[in-house]
PDB file of C-alpha atoms in Angstrom:
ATOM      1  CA  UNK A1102      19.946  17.238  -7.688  1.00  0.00           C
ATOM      2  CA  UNK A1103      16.771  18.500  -9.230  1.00  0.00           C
ATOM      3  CA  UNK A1104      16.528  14.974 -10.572  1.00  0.00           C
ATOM      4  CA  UNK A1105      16.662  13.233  -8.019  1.00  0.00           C
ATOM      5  CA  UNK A1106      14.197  15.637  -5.980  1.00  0.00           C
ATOM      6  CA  UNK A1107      11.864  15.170  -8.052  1.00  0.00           C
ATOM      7  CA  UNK A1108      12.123  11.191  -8.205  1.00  0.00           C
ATOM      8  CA  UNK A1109      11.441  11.200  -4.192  1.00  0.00           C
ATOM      9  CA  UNK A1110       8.340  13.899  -4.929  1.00  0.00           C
ATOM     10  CA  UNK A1111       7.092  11.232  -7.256  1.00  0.00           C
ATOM     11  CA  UNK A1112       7.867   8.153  -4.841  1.00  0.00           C
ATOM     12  CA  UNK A1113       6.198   9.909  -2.016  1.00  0.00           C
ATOM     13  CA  UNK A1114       3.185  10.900  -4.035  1.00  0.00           C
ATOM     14  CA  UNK A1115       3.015   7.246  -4.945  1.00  0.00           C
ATOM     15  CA  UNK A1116       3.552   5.820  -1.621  1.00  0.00           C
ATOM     16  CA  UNK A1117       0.366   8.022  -0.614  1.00  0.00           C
ATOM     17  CA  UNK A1118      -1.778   7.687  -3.396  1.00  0.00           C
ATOM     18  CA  UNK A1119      -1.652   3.805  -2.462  1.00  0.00           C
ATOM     19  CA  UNK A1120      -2.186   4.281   1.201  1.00  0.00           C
ATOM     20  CA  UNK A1121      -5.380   6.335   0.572  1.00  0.00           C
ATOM     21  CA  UNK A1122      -6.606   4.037  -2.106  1.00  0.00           C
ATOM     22  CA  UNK A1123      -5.915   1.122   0.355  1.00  0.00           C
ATOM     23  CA  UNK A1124      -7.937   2.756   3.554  1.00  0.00           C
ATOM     24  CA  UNK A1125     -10.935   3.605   0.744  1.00  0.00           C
ATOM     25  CA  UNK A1126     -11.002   0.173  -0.548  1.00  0.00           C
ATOM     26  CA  UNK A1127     -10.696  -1.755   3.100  1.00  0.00           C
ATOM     27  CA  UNK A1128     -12.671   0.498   5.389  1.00  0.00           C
ATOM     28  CA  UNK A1129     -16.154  -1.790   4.039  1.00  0.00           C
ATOM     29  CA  UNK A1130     -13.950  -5.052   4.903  1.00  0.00           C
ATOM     30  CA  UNK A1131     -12.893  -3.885   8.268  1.00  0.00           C
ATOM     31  CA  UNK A1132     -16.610  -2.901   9.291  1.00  0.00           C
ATOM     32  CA  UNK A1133     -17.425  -6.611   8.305  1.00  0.00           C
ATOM     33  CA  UNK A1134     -14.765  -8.082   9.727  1.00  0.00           C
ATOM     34  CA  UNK A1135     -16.180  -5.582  12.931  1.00  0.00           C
ATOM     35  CA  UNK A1136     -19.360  -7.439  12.546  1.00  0.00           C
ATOM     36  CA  UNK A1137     -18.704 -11.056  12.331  1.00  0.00           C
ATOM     37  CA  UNK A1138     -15.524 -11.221  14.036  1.00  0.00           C
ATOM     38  CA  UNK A1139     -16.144 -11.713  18.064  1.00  0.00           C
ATOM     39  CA  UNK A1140     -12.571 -10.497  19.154  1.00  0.00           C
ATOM     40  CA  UNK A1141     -13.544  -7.151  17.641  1.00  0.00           C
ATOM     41  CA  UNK A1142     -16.263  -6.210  19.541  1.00  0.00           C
ATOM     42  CA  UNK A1143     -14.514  -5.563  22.677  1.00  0.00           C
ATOM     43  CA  UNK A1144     -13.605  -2.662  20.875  1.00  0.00           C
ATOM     44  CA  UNK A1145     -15.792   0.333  19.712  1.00  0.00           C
ATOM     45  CA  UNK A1146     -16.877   0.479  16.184  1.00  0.00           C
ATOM     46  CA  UNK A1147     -14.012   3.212  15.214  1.00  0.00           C
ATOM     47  CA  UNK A1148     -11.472   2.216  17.415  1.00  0.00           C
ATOM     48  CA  UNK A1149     -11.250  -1.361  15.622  1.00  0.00           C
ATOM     49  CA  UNK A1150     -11.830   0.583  11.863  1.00  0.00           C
ATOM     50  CA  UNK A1151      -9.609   2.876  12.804  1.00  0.00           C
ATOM     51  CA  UNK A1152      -6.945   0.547  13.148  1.00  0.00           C
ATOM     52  CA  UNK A1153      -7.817  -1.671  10.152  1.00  0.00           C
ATOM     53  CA  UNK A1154      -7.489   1.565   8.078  1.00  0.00           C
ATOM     54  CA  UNK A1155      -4.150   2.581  10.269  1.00  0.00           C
ATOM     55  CA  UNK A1156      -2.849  -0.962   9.053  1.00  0.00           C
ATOM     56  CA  UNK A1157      -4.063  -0.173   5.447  1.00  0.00           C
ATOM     57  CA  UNK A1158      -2.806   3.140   5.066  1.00  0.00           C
ATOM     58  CA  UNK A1159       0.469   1.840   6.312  1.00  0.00           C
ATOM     59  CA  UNK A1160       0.787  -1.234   4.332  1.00  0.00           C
ATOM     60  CA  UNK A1161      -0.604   0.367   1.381  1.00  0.00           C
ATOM     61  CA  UNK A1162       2.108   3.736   1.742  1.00  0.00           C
ATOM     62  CA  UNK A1163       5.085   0.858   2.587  1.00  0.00           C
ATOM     63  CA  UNK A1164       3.924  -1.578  -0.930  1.00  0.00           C
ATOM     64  CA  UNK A1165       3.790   2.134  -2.989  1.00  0.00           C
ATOM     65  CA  UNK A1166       7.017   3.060  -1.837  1.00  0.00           C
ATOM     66  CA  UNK A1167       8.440  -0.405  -2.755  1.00  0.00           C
ATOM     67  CA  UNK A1168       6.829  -0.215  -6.188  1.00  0.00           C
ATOM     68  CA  UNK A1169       7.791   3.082  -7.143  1.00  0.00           C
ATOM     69  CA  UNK A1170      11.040   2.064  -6.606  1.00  0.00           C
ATOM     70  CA  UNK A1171      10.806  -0.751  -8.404  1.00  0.00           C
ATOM     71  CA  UNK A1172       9.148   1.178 -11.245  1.00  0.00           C
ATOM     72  CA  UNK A1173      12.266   3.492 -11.123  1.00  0.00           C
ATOM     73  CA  UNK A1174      14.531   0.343 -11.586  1.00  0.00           C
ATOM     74  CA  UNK A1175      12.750  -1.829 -13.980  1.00  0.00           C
ATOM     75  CA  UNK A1176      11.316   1.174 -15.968  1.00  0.00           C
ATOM     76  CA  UNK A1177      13.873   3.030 -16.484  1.00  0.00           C
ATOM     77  CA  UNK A1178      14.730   4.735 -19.937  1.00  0.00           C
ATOM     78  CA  UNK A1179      10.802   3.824 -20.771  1.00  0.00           C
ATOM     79  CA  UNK A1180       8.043   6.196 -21.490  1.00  0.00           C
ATOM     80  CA  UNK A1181       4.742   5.440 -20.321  1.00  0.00           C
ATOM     81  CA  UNK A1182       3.254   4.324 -23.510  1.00  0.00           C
ATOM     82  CA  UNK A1183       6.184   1.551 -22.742  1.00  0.00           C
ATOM     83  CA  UNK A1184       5.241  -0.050 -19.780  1.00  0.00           C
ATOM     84  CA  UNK A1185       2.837  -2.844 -19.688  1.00  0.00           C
ATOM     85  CA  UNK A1186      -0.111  -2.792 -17.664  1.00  0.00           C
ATOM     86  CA  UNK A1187      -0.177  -6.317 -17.013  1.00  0.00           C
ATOM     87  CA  UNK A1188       3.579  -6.317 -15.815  1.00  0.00           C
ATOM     88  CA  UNK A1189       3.237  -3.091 -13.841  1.00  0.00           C
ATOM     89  CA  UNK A1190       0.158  -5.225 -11.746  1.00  0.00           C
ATOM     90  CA  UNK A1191       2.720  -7.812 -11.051  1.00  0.00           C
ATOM     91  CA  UNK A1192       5.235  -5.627 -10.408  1.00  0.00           C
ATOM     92  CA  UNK A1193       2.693  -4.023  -7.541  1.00  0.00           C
ATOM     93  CA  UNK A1194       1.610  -6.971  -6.643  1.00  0.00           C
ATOM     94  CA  UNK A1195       5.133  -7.974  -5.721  1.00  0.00           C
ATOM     95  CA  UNK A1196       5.846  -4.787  -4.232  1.00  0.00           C
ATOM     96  CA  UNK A1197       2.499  -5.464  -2.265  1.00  0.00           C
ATOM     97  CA  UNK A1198       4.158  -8.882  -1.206  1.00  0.00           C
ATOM     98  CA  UNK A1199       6.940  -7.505   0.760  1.00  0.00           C
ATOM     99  CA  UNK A1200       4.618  -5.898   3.482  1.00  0.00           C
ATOM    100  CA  UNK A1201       3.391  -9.190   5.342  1.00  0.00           C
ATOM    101  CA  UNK A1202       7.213  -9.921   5.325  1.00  0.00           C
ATOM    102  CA  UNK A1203       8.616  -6.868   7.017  1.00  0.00           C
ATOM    103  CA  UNK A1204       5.692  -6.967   9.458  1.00  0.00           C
ATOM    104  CA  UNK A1205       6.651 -10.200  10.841  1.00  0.00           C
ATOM    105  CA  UNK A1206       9.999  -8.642  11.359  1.00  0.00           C
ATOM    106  CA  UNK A1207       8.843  -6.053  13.252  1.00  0.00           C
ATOM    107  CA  UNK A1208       6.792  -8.653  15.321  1.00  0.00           C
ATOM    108  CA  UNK A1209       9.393 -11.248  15.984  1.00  0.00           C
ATOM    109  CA  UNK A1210      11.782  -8.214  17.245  1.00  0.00           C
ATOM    110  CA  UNK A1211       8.923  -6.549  18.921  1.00  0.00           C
ATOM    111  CA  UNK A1212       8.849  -3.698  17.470  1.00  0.00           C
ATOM    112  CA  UNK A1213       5.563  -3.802  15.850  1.00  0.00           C
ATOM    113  CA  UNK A1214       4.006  -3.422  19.399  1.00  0.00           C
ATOM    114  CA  UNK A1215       4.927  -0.190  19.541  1.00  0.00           C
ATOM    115  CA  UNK A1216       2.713   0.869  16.887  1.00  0.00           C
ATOM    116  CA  UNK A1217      -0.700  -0.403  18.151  1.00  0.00           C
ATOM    117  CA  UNK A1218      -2.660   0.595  20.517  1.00  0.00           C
ATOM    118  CA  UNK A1219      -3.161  -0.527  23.960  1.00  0.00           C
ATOM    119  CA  UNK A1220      -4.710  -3.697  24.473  1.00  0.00           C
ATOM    120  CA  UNK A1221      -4.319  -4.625  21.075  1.00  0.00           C
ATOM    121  CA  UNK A1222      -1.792  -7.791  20.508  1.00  0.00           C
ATOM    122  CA  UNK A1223      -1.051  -8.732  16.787  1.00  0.00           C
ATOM    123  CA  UNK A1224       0.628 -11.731  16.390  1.00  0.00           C
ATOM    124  CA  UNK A1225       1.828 -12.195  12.934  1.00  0.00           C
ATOM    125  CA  UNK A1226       3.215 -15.984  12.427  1.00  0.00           C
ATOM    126  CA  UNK A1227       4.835 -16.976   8.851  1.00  0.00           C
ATOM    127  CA  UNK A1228       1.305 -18.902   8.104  1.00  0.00           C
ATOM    128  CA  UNK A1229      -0.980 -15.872   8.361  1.00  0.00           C
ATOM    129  CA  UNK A1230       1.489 -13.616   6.666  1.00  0.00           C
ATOM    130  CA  UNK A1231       1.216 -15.927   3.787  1.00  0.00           C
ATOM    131  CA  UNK A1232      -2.444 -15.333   3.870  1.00  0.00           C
ATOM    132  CA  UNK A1233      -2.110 -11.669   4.452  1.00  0.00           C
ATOM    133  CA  UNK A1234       0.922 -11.748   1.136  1.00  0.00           C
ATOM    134  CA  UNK A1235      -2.034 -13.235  -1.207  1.00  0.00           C
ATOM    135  CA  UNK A1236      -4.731 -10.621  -0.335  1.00  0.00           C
ATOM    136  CA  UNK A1237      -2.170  -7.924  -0.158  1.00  0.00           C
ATOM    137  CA  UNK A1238      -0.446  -8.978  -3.356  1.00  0.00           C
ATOM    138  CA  UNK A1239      -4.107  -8.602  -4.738  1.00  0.00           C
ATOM    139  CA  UNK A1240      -4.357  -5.542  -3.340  1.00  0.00           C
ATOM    140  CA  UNK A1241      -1.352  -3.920  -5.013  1.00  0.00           C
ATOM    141  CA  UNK A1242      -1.573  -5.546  -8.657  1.00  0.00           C
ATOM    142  CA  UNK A1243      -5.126  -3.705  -8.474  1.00  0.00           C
ATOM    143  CA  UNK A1244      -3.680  -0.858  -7.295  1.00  0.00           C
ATOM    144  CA  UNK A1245      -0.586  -0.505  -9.688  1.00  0.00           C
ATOM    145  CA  UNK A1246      -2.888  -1.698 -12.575  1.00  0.00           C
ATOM    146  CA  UNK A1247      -5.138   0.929 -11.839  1.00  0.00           C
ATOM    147  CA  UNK A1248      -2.680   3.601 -11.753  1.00  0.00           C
ATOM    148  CA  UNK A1249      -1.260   2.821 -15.076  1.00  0.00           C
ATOM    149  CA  UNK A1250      -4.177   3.011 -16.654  1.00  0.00           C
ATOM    150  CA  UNK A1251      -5.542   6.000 -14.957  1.00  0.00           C
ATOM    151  CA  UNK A1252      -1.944   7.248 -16.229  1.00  0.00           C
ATOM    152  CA  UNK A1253      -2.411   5.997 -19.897  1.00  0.00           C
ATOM    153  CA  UNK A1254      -5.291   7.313 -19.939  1.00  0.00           C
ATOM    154  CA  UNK A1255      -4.464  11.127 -18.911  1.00  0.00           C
ATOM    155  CA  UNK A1256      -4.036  14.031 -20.971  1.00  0.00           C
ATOM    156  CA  UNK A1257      -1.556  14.295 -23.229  1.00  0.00           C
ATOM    157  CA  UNK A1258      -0.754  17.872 -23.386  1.00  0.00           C
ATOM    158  CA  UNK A1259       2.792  18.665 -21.785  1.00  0.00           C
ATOM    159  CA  UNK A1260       2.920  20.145 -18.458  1.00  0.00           C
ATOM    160  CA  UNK A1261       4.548  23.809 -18.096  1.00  0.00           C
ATOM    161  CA  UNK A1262       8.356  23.979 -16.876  1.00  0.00           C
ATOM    162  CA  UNK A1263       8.304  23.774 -13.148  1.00  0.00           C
ATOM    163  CA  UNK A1264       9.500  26.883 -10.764  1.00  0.00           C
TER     164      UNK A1264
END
């Protein structure tokens, strides 16, 4: 049991670790997008970041649960020094993937209304969630890449034997 606690610790602290790193890396390209884009200004400045970095933190904690799990399946019996860098960014870029799919989902059941705010309509069609897979899939092999190698990079010395 302590096993498998410890697996969902580590999945959640994944899942979150992505959806902070994904709000910190698209807040700058929702305050453009803020800018340039017409539709957004009927909105205030924060309400429209606010929900770009809603959507990130979201996406981002949905792809990091997705790839820990995958991690767990495809890495298992491995040590870090094991896993490949490279393969790990596919593997999160894959994971990253998913997201656009189970959005339009939610959208064709309407169920992703309930999430936004009022006024706001997001209509997700099969063409934009392409376009939203590619820079999301981007996204996550970043993301997972990174995290190896911040990993890989850590200190070696053991940790003490938990509580």
């Amino acid at each position: 049991m302590d096993g498998l606690i410890r697996k969902l610790r580590g999945a959640f602290g994944t899942a979150v670790t992505w959806a902070a790193a994904w709000v910190v890396l698209t807040f700058p390209l929702s305050s453009i997008q803020w800018l340039l884009d017409d539709s957004f200004l009927r909105f205030s400045y924060w309400s429209s970041v606010g929900l770009g970095a809603a959507v990130a933190a979201a996406s981002g904690f949905l792809a990091g649960g997705v790839f820990s799990i995958a991690v767990a399946g495809f890495g298992r019996h491995r040590r870090l020094e094991d896993l490949s860098t490279a393969r790990m960014a596919l593997l999160g870029a894959a994971a990253a993937a998913v997201v656009p799919v189970v959005l339009v989902a939610l959208d064709q059941t309407g169920t992703l209304g309930l999430f936004l705010p009022e006024g706001w309509d997001l209509v997700l069609d099969w063409g934009g969630a392409a376009l939203m897979g590619g820079v999301l899939a981007a996204l996550g092999g970043a993301t997972a890449g990174g995290l190896i190698r911040i990993a890989k990079s850590a200190d070696r010395e053991p940790l003490p034997p938990g509580e």
